[in-house]
CSV table of C-alpha atoms in Angstrom, one decimal:
chain,number,residue,atom,x,y,z
A,23,UNK,CA,-46.0,30.4,9.9
A,24,UNK,CA,-45.7,28.4,6.6
A,25,UNK,CA,-42.2,27.3,6.7
A,26,UNK,CA,-42.5,25.9,10.6
A,27,UNK,CA,-45.7,23.8,9.2
A,28,UNK,CA,-43.8,23.1,6.5
A,29,UNK,CA,-40.6,21.6,8.5
A,30,UNK,CA,-43.6,20.2,10.7
A,31,UNK,CA,-44.6,17.5,7.7
A,32,UNK,CA,-41.6,16.8,7.2
A,33,UNK,CA,-40.3,15.6,10.6
A,34,UNK,CA,-43.4,14.1,10.9
A,35,UNK,CA,-41.9,11.6,7.8
A,36,UNK,CA,-39.4,10.9,9.7
A,37,UNK,CA,-40.1,6.9,10.5
A,38,UNK,CA,-37.6,7.5,14.0
A,39,UNK,CA,-39.3,10.1,15.4
A,40,UNK,CA,-40.7,8.6,18.1
A,41,UNK,CA,-38.0,5.5,18.8
A,42,UNK,CA,-35.5,6.1,21.8
A,43,UNK,CA,-33.5,2.6,21.0
A,44,UNK,CA,-32.7,3.6,17.1
A,45,UNK,CA,-31.7,7.0,18.2
A,46,UNK,CA,-29.2,5.6,20.4
A,47,UNK,CA,-28.2,2.9,17.6
A,48,UNK,CA,-27.9,5.5,15.2
A,49,UNK,CA,-25.6,8.2,17.4
A,50,UNK,CA,-23.9,4.8,18.6
A,51,UNK,CA,-23.1,4.0,15.0
A,52,UNK,CA,-22.1,6.9,14.2
A,53,UNK,CA,-19.3,7.6,16.8
A,54,UNK,CA,-17.9,4.6,15.5
A,55,UNK,CA,-17.7,5.5,11.7
A,56,UNK,CA,-15.5,8.6,12.9
A,57,UNK,CA,-13.1,6.6,15.6
A,58,UNK,CA,-12.4,4.3,12.6
A,59,UNK,CA,-11.7,7.4,10.4
A,60,UNK,CA,-9.6,8.8,13.2
A,61,UNK,CA,-7.9,6.1,13.9
A,62,UNK,CA,-7.1,5.3,9.9
A,63,UNK,CA,-6.0,8.5,8.9
A,64,UNK,CA,-4.9,10.5,12.2
A,65,UNK,CA,-3.9,8.3,15.8
A,66,UNK,CA,-4.2,5.0,16.5
A,67,UNK,CA,-2.9,3.1,19.9
A,68,UNK,CA,-1.7,-0.2,19.2
A,69,UNK,CA,0.3,-3.1,21.1
A,70,UNK,CA,3.1,-4.5,18.7
A,71,UNK,CA,3.8,-8.3,19.1
A,72,UNK,CA,7.4,-9.7,18.6
A,73,UNK,CA,11.5,-9.2,20.3
A,74,UNK,CA,12.4,-7.7,16.9
A,75,UNK,CA,12.8,-4.7,18.4
A,76,UNK,CA,13.6,-5.1,21.8
A,77,UNK,CA,15.0,-3.2,23.8
A,78,UNK,CA,13.0,0.2,22.7
A,79,UNK,CA,9.9,-2.2,22.4
A,80,UNK,CA,9.4,-5.0,25.1
A,81,UNK,CA,7.4,-8.7,23.3
A,82,UNK,CA,3.8,-7.9,24.3
A,83,UNK,CA,2.2,-5.9,26.9
A,84,UNK,CA,3.8,-1.9,25.5
A,85,UNK,CA,0.8,0.5,24.2
A,86,UNK,CA,2.6,2.5,21.8
A,87,UNK,CA,0.7,5.5,20.1
A,88,UNK,CA,1.2,5.6,16.0
A,89,UNK,CA,1.1,8.8,14.1
A,90,UNK,CA,-1.1,8.0,11.1
A,91,UNK,CA,-0.6,11.3,9.5
A,92,UNK,CA,3.1,10.0,8.9
A,93,UNK,CA,1.4,7.3,6.2
A,94,UNK,CA,3.6,6.9,3.2
A,95,UNK,CA,6.7,8.1,4.2
A,96,UNK,CA,5.7,12.2,4.8
A,97,UNK,CA,8.3,13.8,6.5
A,98,UNK,CA,10.0,10.5,8.1
A,99,UNK,CA,13.5,10.7,8.6
A,100,UNK,CA,16.5,7.6,9.5
A,101,UNK,CA,16.1,6.6,13.1
A,102,UNK,CA,11.7,7.0,13.1
A,103,UNK,CA,10.0,4.0,14.0
A,104,UNK,CA,7.9,3.2,11.2
A,105,UNK,CA,4.4,0.6,10.9
A,106,UNK,CA,4.0,-0.5,7.3
A,107,UNK,CA,2.3,-3.1,6.1
A,108,UNK,CA,4.7,-6.4,5.2
A,109,UNK,CA,5.3,-6.4,1.5
A,110,UNK,CA,5.4,-10.4,2.6
A,111,UNK,CA,3.1,-10.9,4.7
A,112,UNK,CA,0.0,-10.0,5.7
A,113,UNK,CA,0.3,-8.2,8.6
A,114,UNK,CA,1.9,-5.0,9.7
A,115,UNK,CA,5.6,-4.5,10.9
A,116,UNK,CA,7.8,-2.3,13.3
A,117,UNK,CA,10.4,-1.4,12.4
A,118,UNK,CA,13.5,1.4,12.6
A,119,UNK,CA,14.3,3.6,9.4
A,120,UNK,CA,18.3,3.4,9.2
A,121,UNK,CA,18.7,4.6,5.3
A,122,UNK,CA,16.2,6.3,2.8
A,123,UNK,CA,16.7,6.9,-0.7
A,124,UNK,CA,19.9,7.9,-2.3
A,125,UNK,CA,21.9,6.2,1.0
A,126,UNK,CA,23.9,3.1,1.0
A,127,UNK,CA,23.3,0.4,3.5
A,128,UNK,CA,24.8,-3.2,4.2
A,129,UNK,CA,22.6,-4.4,2.5
A,130,UNK,CA,22.7,-8.0,4.6
A,131,UNK,CA,24.5,-8.5,7.4
A,132,UNK,CA,25.9,-12.1,8.7
A,133,UNK,CA,23.4,-11.6,11.8
A,134,UNK,CA,20.0,-12.1,9.1
A,135,UNK,CA,18.0,-14.8,9.0
A,136,UNK,CA,19.2,-16.3,5.5
A,137,UNK,CA,18.4,-13.7,2.4
A,138,UNK,CA,20.2,-13.1,-0.3
A,139,UNK,CA,22.0,-9.5,0.0
A,140,UNK,CA,24.8,-10.8,2.5
A,141,UNK,CA,27.8,-8.9,2.7
A,142,UNK,CA,26.0,-6.4,-0.3
A,143,UNK,CA,26.6,-3.0,0.3
A,144,UNK,CA,23.9,-1.2,-2.2
A,145,UNK,CA,22.0,2.3,-2.4
A,146,UNK,CA,18.3,2.8,-1.6
A,147,UNK,CA,16.6,3.4,-4.8
A,148,UNK,CA,14.3,5.8,-5.2
A,149,UNK,CA,10.9,5.3,-3.4
A,150,UNK,CA,11.8,2.7,-1.1
A,151,UNK,CA,13.4,2.7,2.6
A,152,UNK,CA,15.3,0.5,4.6
A,153,UNK,CA,13.9,-0.8,7.8
A,154,UNK,CA,16.0,-3.1,10.3
A,155,UNK,CA,15.4,-4.1,14.2
A,156,UNK,CA,16.8,-3.4,16.7
A,157,UNK,CA,17.3,-6.6,17.8
A,158,UNK,CA,19.6,-7.2,15.0
A,159,UNK,CA,19.5,-10.7,15.5
A,160,UNK,CA,16.4,-12.1,15.3
A,161,UNK,CA,14.7,-8.9,13.4
A,162,UNK,CA,13.1,-10.0,9.9
A,163,UNK,CA,13.5,-6.8,8.1
A,164,UNK,CA,14.8,-5.3,4.5
A,165,UNK,CA,18.0,-7.4,5.3
A,166,UNK,CA,15.5,-10.5,4.2
A,167,UNK,CA,12.8,-8.8,2.2
A,168,UNK,CA,14.9,-5.8,0.7
A,169,UNK,CA,14.1,-2.2,0.4
A,170,UNK,CA,10.3,-1.2,1.9
A,171,UNK,CA,8.4,0.5,-0.5
A,172,UNK,CA,8.0,4.4,1.4
A,173,UNK,CA,4.1,4.1,0.2
A,174,UNK,CA,3.5,1.0,2.7
A,175,UNK,CA,4.5,2.8,5.4
A,176,UNK,CA,1.3,2.9,7.4
A,177,UNK,CA,2.8,5.7,9.9
A,178,UNK,CA,5.3,6.4,13.3
A,179,UNK,CA,5.2,5.6,16.2
A,180,UNK,CA,6.0,9.2,17.8
A,181,UNK,CA,5.5,7.8,22.0
A,182,UNK,CA,5.4,4.5,24.1
A,183,UNK,CA,2.5,4.6,26.5
A,184,UNK,CA,2.4,2.0,28.5
A,185,UNK,CA,4.5,0.8,30.7
A,186,UNK,CA,5.0,3.8,32.6
A,187,UNK,CA,9.4,3.0,32.6
A,188,UNK,CA,9.8,3.3,29.1
A,189,UNK,CA,7.0,6.5,28.6
A,190,UNK,CA,8.2,8.8,25.7
A,191,UNK,CA,9.5,8.9,22.5
A,192,UNK,CA,11.3,6.0,21.4
A,193,UNK,CA,14.8,5.8,22.3
A,194,UNK,CA,17.8,5.5,19.9
A,195,UNK,CA,16.6,7.9,17.4
A,196,UNK,CA,18.9,11.1,16.0
A,197,UNK,CA,20.2,12.3,17.9
A,198,UNK,CA,22.2,16.4,17.4
A,199,UNK,CA,25.6,16.1,17.1
A,200,UNK,CA,26.1,18.9,19.0
A,201,UNK,CA,24.3,18.2,22.4
B,26,UNK,CA,-31.6,22.0,17.2
B,27,UNK,CA,-27.8,24.0,17.0
B,28,UNK,CA,-25.6,23.8,15.1
B,29,UNK,CA,-24.0,21.4,17.0
B,30,UNK,CA,-25.9,18.7,16.0
B,31,UNK,CA,-26.2,19.8,12.2
B,32,UNK,CA,-22.1,19.7,12.2
B,33,UNK,CA,-21.9,16.5,14.0
B,34,UNK,CA,-24.7,14.9,11.6
B,35,UNK,CA,-22.1,16.4,8.9
B,36,UNK,CA,-19.2,15.0,10.6
B,37,UNK,CA,-20.7,11.5,10.1
B,38,UNK,CA,-21.7,11.9,6.8
B,39,UNK,CA,-18.2,13.1,5.3
B,40,UNK,CA,-16.6,9.9,7.7
B,41,UNK,CA,-18.7,7.5,6.0
B,42,UNK,CA,-18.1,8.7,2.5
B,43,UNK,CA,-14.5,8.7,3.9
B,44,UNK,CA,-14.6,5.2,4.9
B,45,UNK,CA,-16.9,3.3,1.7
B,46,UNK,CA,-14.5,5.0,-0.1
B,47,UNK,CA,-11.4,3.4,1.8
B,48,UNK,CA,-13.3,-0.4,1.9
B,49,UNK,CA,-15.9,-0.2,-0.8
B,50,UNK,CA,-15.7,1.7,-3.9
B,51,UNK,CA,-14.1,4.9,-5.2
B,52,UNK,CA,-14.2,6.2,-8.2
B,53,UNK,CA,-10.5,8.2,-9.4
B,54,UNK,CA,-10.2,9.7,-13.0
B,55,UNK,CA,-7.0,8.6,-15.1
B,56,UNK,CA,-4.5,10.9,-15.4
B,57,UNK,CA,-1.8,10.1,-18.0
B,58,UNK,CA,-2.2,8.0,-20.5
B,59,UNK,CA,-0.5,4.9,-19.6
B,60,UNK,CA,-2.9,2.8,-20.1
B,61,UNK,CA,-4.2,3.9,-23.8
B,62,UNK,CA,-6.5,3.1,-25.7
B,63,UNK,CA,-8.2,1.0,-22.7
B,64,UNK,CA,-8.4,3.8,-20.5
B,65,UNK,CA,-8.0,8.0,-21.1
B,66,UNK,CA,-7.4,7.2,-25.0
B,67,UNK,CA,-7.0,10.7,-26.3
B,68,UNK,CA,-4.9,12.3,-22.9
B,69,UNK,CA,-2.3,12.7,-24.9
B,70,UNK,CA,-4.4,14.9,-27.4
B,71,UNK,CA,-7.5,16.4,-25.0
B,72,UNK,CA,-6.8,15.8,-21.2
B,73,UNK,CA,-10.2,13.9,-21.0
B,74,UNK,CA,-10.0,11.3,-18.4
B,75,UNK,CA,-11.6,8.3,-18.2
B,76,UNK,CA,-13.9,7.9,-14.9
B,77,UNK,CA,-13.3,5.2,-13.2
B,78,UNK,CA,-15.0,2.3,-10.6
B,79,UNK,CA,-12.5,0.6,-8.1
B,80,UNK,CA,-13.8,-2.0,-6.0
B,81,UNK,CA,-11.6,-2.3,-2.8
B,82,UNK,CA,-9.6,-5.1,-1.1
B,83,UNK,CA,-10.4,-6.1,2.7
B,84,UNK,CA,-7.2,-5.8,4.0
B,85,UNK,CA,-7.7,-7.6,7.2
B,86,UNK,CA,-4.5,-9.4,8.0
B,87,UNK,CA,-5.4,-13.2,8.4
B,88,UNK,CA,-3.7,-15.3,10.3
B,89,UNK,CA,-0.7,-17.7,9.0
B,90,UNK,CA,0.4,-21.1,8.6
B,91,UNK,CA,2.4,-22.6,6.5
B,92,UNK,CA,0.1,-23.8,3.7
B,93,UNK,CA,-1.5,-20.6,4.0
B,94,UNK,CA,-1.7,-18.0,-0.1
B,95,UNK,CA,-4.0,-16.2,1.5
B,96,UNK,CA,-0.7,-13.2,1.2
B,97,UNK,CA,-2.3,-9.3,0.3
B,98,UNK,CA,-4.9,-9.8,-2.2
B,99,UNK,CA,-3.2,-12.7,-3.6
B,100,UNK,CA,-6.4,-14.9,-5.1
B,101,UNK,CA,-8.5,-12.6,-5.7
B,102,UNK,CA,-5.7,-11.4,-8.4
B,103,UNK,CA,-5.6,-13.2,-11.7
B,104,UNK,CA,-4.1,-12.2,-15.4
B,105,UNK,CA,-5.0,-10.1,-16.8
B,106,UNK,CA,-6.4,-7.0,-13.7
B,107,UNK,CA,-6.2,-3.8,-14.4
B,108,UNK,CA,-5.4,-2.9,-10.9
B,109,UNK,CA,-4.7,0.2,-8.7
B,110,UNK,CA,-1.7,0.4,-6.8
B,111,UNK,CA,0.9,3.3,-4.6
B,112,UNK,CA,3.8,4.1,-7.1
B,113,UNK,CA,6.8,2.8,-5.6
B,114,UNK,CA,9.5,5.1,-7.6
B,115,UNK,CA,9.0,8.8,-8.4
B,116,UNK,CA,6.2,10.2,-6.6
B,117,UNK,CA,4.5,7.8,-3.4
B,118,UNK,CA,2.3,10.4,-2.9
B,119,UNK,CA,0.7,9.1,-6.5
B,120,UNK,CA,-1.9,5.9,-7.2
B,121,UNK,CA,-0.5,3.8,-10.9
B,122,UNK,CA,-2.8,2.4,-12.3
B,123,UNK,CA,-2.0,-0.7,-14.3
B,124,UNK,CA,-2.5,-4.2,-16.2
B,125,UNK,CA,-1.3,-7.6,-14.2
B,126,UNK,CA,0.3,-9.2,-16.8
B,127,UNK,CA,2.7,-11.7,-14.8
B,128,UNK,CA,1.9,-13.2,-10.8
B,129,UNK,CA,4.0,-15.6,-8.9
B,130,UNK,CA,5.8,-17.6,-9.9
B,131,UNK,CA,6.1,-16.4,-13.5
B,132,UNK,CA,9.4,-16.2,-15.2
B,133,UNK,CA,10.2,-12.8,-17.0
B,134,UNK,CA,12.4,-11.6,-19.6
B,135,UNK,CA,11.8,-8.1,-19.1
B,136,UNK,CA,12.5,-6.0,-22.0
B,137,UNK,CA,15.6,-3.4,-21.8
B,138,UNK,CA,15.0,-0.3,-21.5
B,139,UNK,CA,16.7,2.7,-20.2
B,140,UNK,CA,14.9,4.1,-17.3
B,141,UNK,CA,11.7,5.6,-18.9
B,142,UNK,CA,11.3,9.4,-17.2
B,143,UNK,CA,14.5,11.7,-16.6
B,144,UNK,CA,15.8,12.3,-12.6
B,145,UNK,CA,16.1,10.0,-10.7
B,146,UNK,CA,17.4,10.8,-7.7
B,147,UNK,CA,21.0,9.2,-7.2
B,148,UNK,CA,19.8,6.3,-9.5
B,149,UNK,CA,22.0,5.4,-12.4
B,150,UNK,CA,19.4,6.0,-15.4
B,151,UNK,CA,21.3,3.5,-17.7
B,152,UNK,CA,19.1,1.1,-15.1
B,153,UNK,CA,17.2,-1.8,-16.7
B,154,UNK,CA,14.3,-3.6,-14.8
B,155,UNK,CA,17.2,-6.4,-13.9
B,156,UNK,CA,19.5,-4.0,-12.3
B,157,UNK,CA,16.4,-2.9,-10.2
B,158,UNK,CA,15.1,-6.5,-10.3
B,159,UNK,CA,18.6,-6.9,-8.3
B,160,UNK,CA,18.9,-4.0,-6.8
B,161,UNK,CA,14.8,-4.7,-5.0
B,162,UNK,CA,15.2,-9.1,-4.2
B,163,UNK,CA,12.5,-9.7,-2.7
B,164,UNK,CA,13.3,-12.7,-0.7
B,165,UNK,CA,12.5,-16.2,-2.4
B,166,UNK,CA,12.7,-13.6,-5.5
B,167,UNK,CA,15.8,-15.5,-8.0
B,168,UNK,CA,17.8,-14.3,-11.4
B,169,UNK,CA,17.2,-17.4,-13.3
B,170,UNK,CA,19.3,-16.8,-15.7
B,171,UNK,CA,21.0,-13.6,-17.0
B,172,UNK,CA,18.2,-12.2,-18.5
B,173,UNK,CA,15.4,-13.2,-16.4
B,174,UNK,CA,13.2,-12.9,-12.7
B,175,UNK,CA,11.4,-14.5,-11.3
B,176,UNK,CA,9.0,-12.8,-9.9
B,177,UNK,CA,8.7,-13.4,-6.0
B,178,UNK,CA,5.8,-14.6,-3.6
B,179,UNK,CA,2.9,-11.6,-3.4
B,180,UNK,CA,4.5,-10.1,-6.3
B,181,UNK,CA,2.8,-9.2,-9.3
B,182,UNK,CA,4.5,-7.7,-13.2
B,183,UNK,CA,2.7,-5.0,-13.9
B,184,UNK,CA,3.0,-3.5,-16.8
B,185,UNK,CA,0.8,-0.2,-19.0
B,186,UNK,CA,-1.0,-0.9,-22.1
B,187,UNK,CA,0.6,2.2,-23.6
B,188,UNK,CA,3.9,0.1,-23.9
B,189,UNK,CA,5.8,3.2,-25.0
B,190,UNK,CA,4.7,5.5,-22.6
B,191,UNK,CA,3.9,3.7,-19.1
B,192,UNK,CA,6.7,3.4,-16.1
B,193,UNK,CA,5.8,0.0,-14.6
B,194,UNK,CA,7.1,-3.3,-13.6
B,195,UNK,CA,10.4,-3.2,-16.8
B,196,UNK,CA,11.1,0.5,-15.2
B,197,UNK,CA,10.3,-1.3,-11.5
B,198,UNK,CA,10.8,-4.5,-11.2
B,199,UNK,CA,7.8,-6.6,-9.6
B,200,UNK,CA,5.5,-4.9,-7.0
B,201,UNK,CA,4.4,-6.4,-3.6
B,202,UNK,CA,0.5,-6.1,-4.0
B,203,UNK,CA,0.8,-4.7,-0.6
B,204,UNK,CA,1.0,-1.4,-2.4
B,205,UNK,CA,-2.8,-2.6,-4.8
B,206,UNK,CA,-5.9,-0.6,-3.0
B,207,UNK,CA,-8.3,-2.5,-5.5
B,208,UNK,CA,-9.4,-3.0,-9.1
B,209,UNK,CA,-10.6,-0.7,-12.1
B,210,UNK,CA,-14.0,-2.7,-12.9
B,211,UNK,CA,-15.9,0.0,-14.7
B,212,UNK,CA,-15.8,2.7,-16.7
B,213,UNK,CA,-17.8,5.5,-15.9
B,214,UNK,CA,-17.3,8.9,-18.0
B,215,UNK,CA,-17.6,9.1,-20.8
B,216,UNK,CA,-20.9,7.3,-21.6
B,217,UNK,CA,-19.7,6.2,-25.0
B,218,UNK,CA,-17.3,4.2,-23.7
B,219,UNK,CA,-18.6,2.8,-19.7
B,220,UNK,CA,-18.7,-0.7,-19.5
B,221,UNK,CA,-16.9,-3.7,-17.7
B,222,UNK,CA,-13.1,-2.2,-18.0
B,223,UNK,CA,-11.7,-5.0,-19.6
B,224,UNK,CA,-9.5,-7.4,-17.6
B,225,UNK,CA,-7.9,-9.7,-20.4
B,226,UNK,CA,-4.5,-9.4,-21.5
B,227,UNK,CA,-4.2,-7.3,-24.4
B,228,UNK,CA,-2.2,-6.7,-26.9
B,229,UNK,CA,0.9,-4.0,-26.4
B,230,UNK,CA,4.1,-3.2,-27.5
B,231,UNK,CA,5.8,-4.6,-25.5
B,232,UNK,CA,8.9,-6.6,-25.9
B,233,UNK,CA,8.8,-8.8,-22.3
B,234,UNK,CA,8.1,-12.2,-22.6
B,235,UNK,CA,6.1,-14.0,-19.2
B,236,UNK,CA,6.6,-17.7,-18.8
B,237,UNK,CA,3.7,-18.7,-16.6
B,238,UNK,CA,5.0,-20.0,-14.4
B,239,UNK,CA,4.1,-24.0,-13.7
B,240,UNK,CA,3.1,-23.6,-9.6
B,241,UNK,CA,2.9,-20.6,-7.0
B,242,UNK,CA,6.1,-19.9,-4.8
B,243,UNK,CA,4.9,-20.3,-1.1
B,244,UNK,CA,5.2,-19.2,1.5
B,245,UNK,CA,9.8,-18.4,2.1
B,246,UNK,CA,11.1,-20.1,4.8
B,247,UNK,CA,12.2,-16.9,7.3
B,248,UNK,CA,8.3,-16.3,7.4
B,249,UNK,CA,7.3,-20.4,8.3
B,250,UNK,CA,6.7,-20.3,11.9
């Protein structure tokens, strides 16, 4: 009995107890914050734009599922398509990882648009990876801006969701030599 | 009132804390003595860690045109700021805290030192910061001469105040501002040193020479549409 009256007194202090509309607003705001955290730390659905990943990803209109639990390079391996914070420009990039720390790469290729690494072999330094677009002729990637710090990786592309003919994991990743 | 509504409220509360931590303010403990005596001055002897309040930056990408200097956070950085950033080398899951001593366009003659800390995978330990900077040539970054690095667009040179014990840009070259997560603003603990973090260049034992640049490098030509 005593407990009920104390709870009753606390409840009566709640200014929103009789207001339906603010309750709905609060519920929506709560759902919004939870969704935001899920999208930024868990999984996100994004639509990339650009021709640097043709034919894997179309110029426009694709929808992909991004696994953000693989931020900062956890469990990323060569052949994964990743989303990363661009080291130079204030947007995000989508490219394929072609080398991890310690691997040797041809740092600049004749197709690379400019860049100072033309024709040089380099060893990918600790903590960095080398990314390249599938459409090498029209891709500005690590052949231009150098190795990408693993800490800038935002997530890994696990699935293409739309259009339906490209549904499934990104094509062109590492294949088991046995199969 | 079932258990469900309480779980929901707890989830919303937790997500609010996470969002505030990500986008507004964060409190962090400084481990390591690379910023002594400014931060955690007695870490080496007592392991005492300062608690520091960090302000976060807006990370939303903005529209870019050929005249932009916006980049990631560049307009909010000045020489002397103490920033938190993801470590580009040696352990990418760790946040580092160091002072910005060089801005884009500055000419740096880095101290020649054997790479601090042994055991880098597959990298020759005798590499100096200059060799690293050559390996990590970012577009627009130039080697000004046999001994100098010109800090490229959107990169800064960071060094710890405790020069001998700090792994910083003298080891891994200029860092991209995309790695930065926030600025250290206030020391909150211990009480007797509580107050704003000093954001001017302090005298350290570093032998790196930095000449401020006359102008900031523009957006690299490959990214001007």
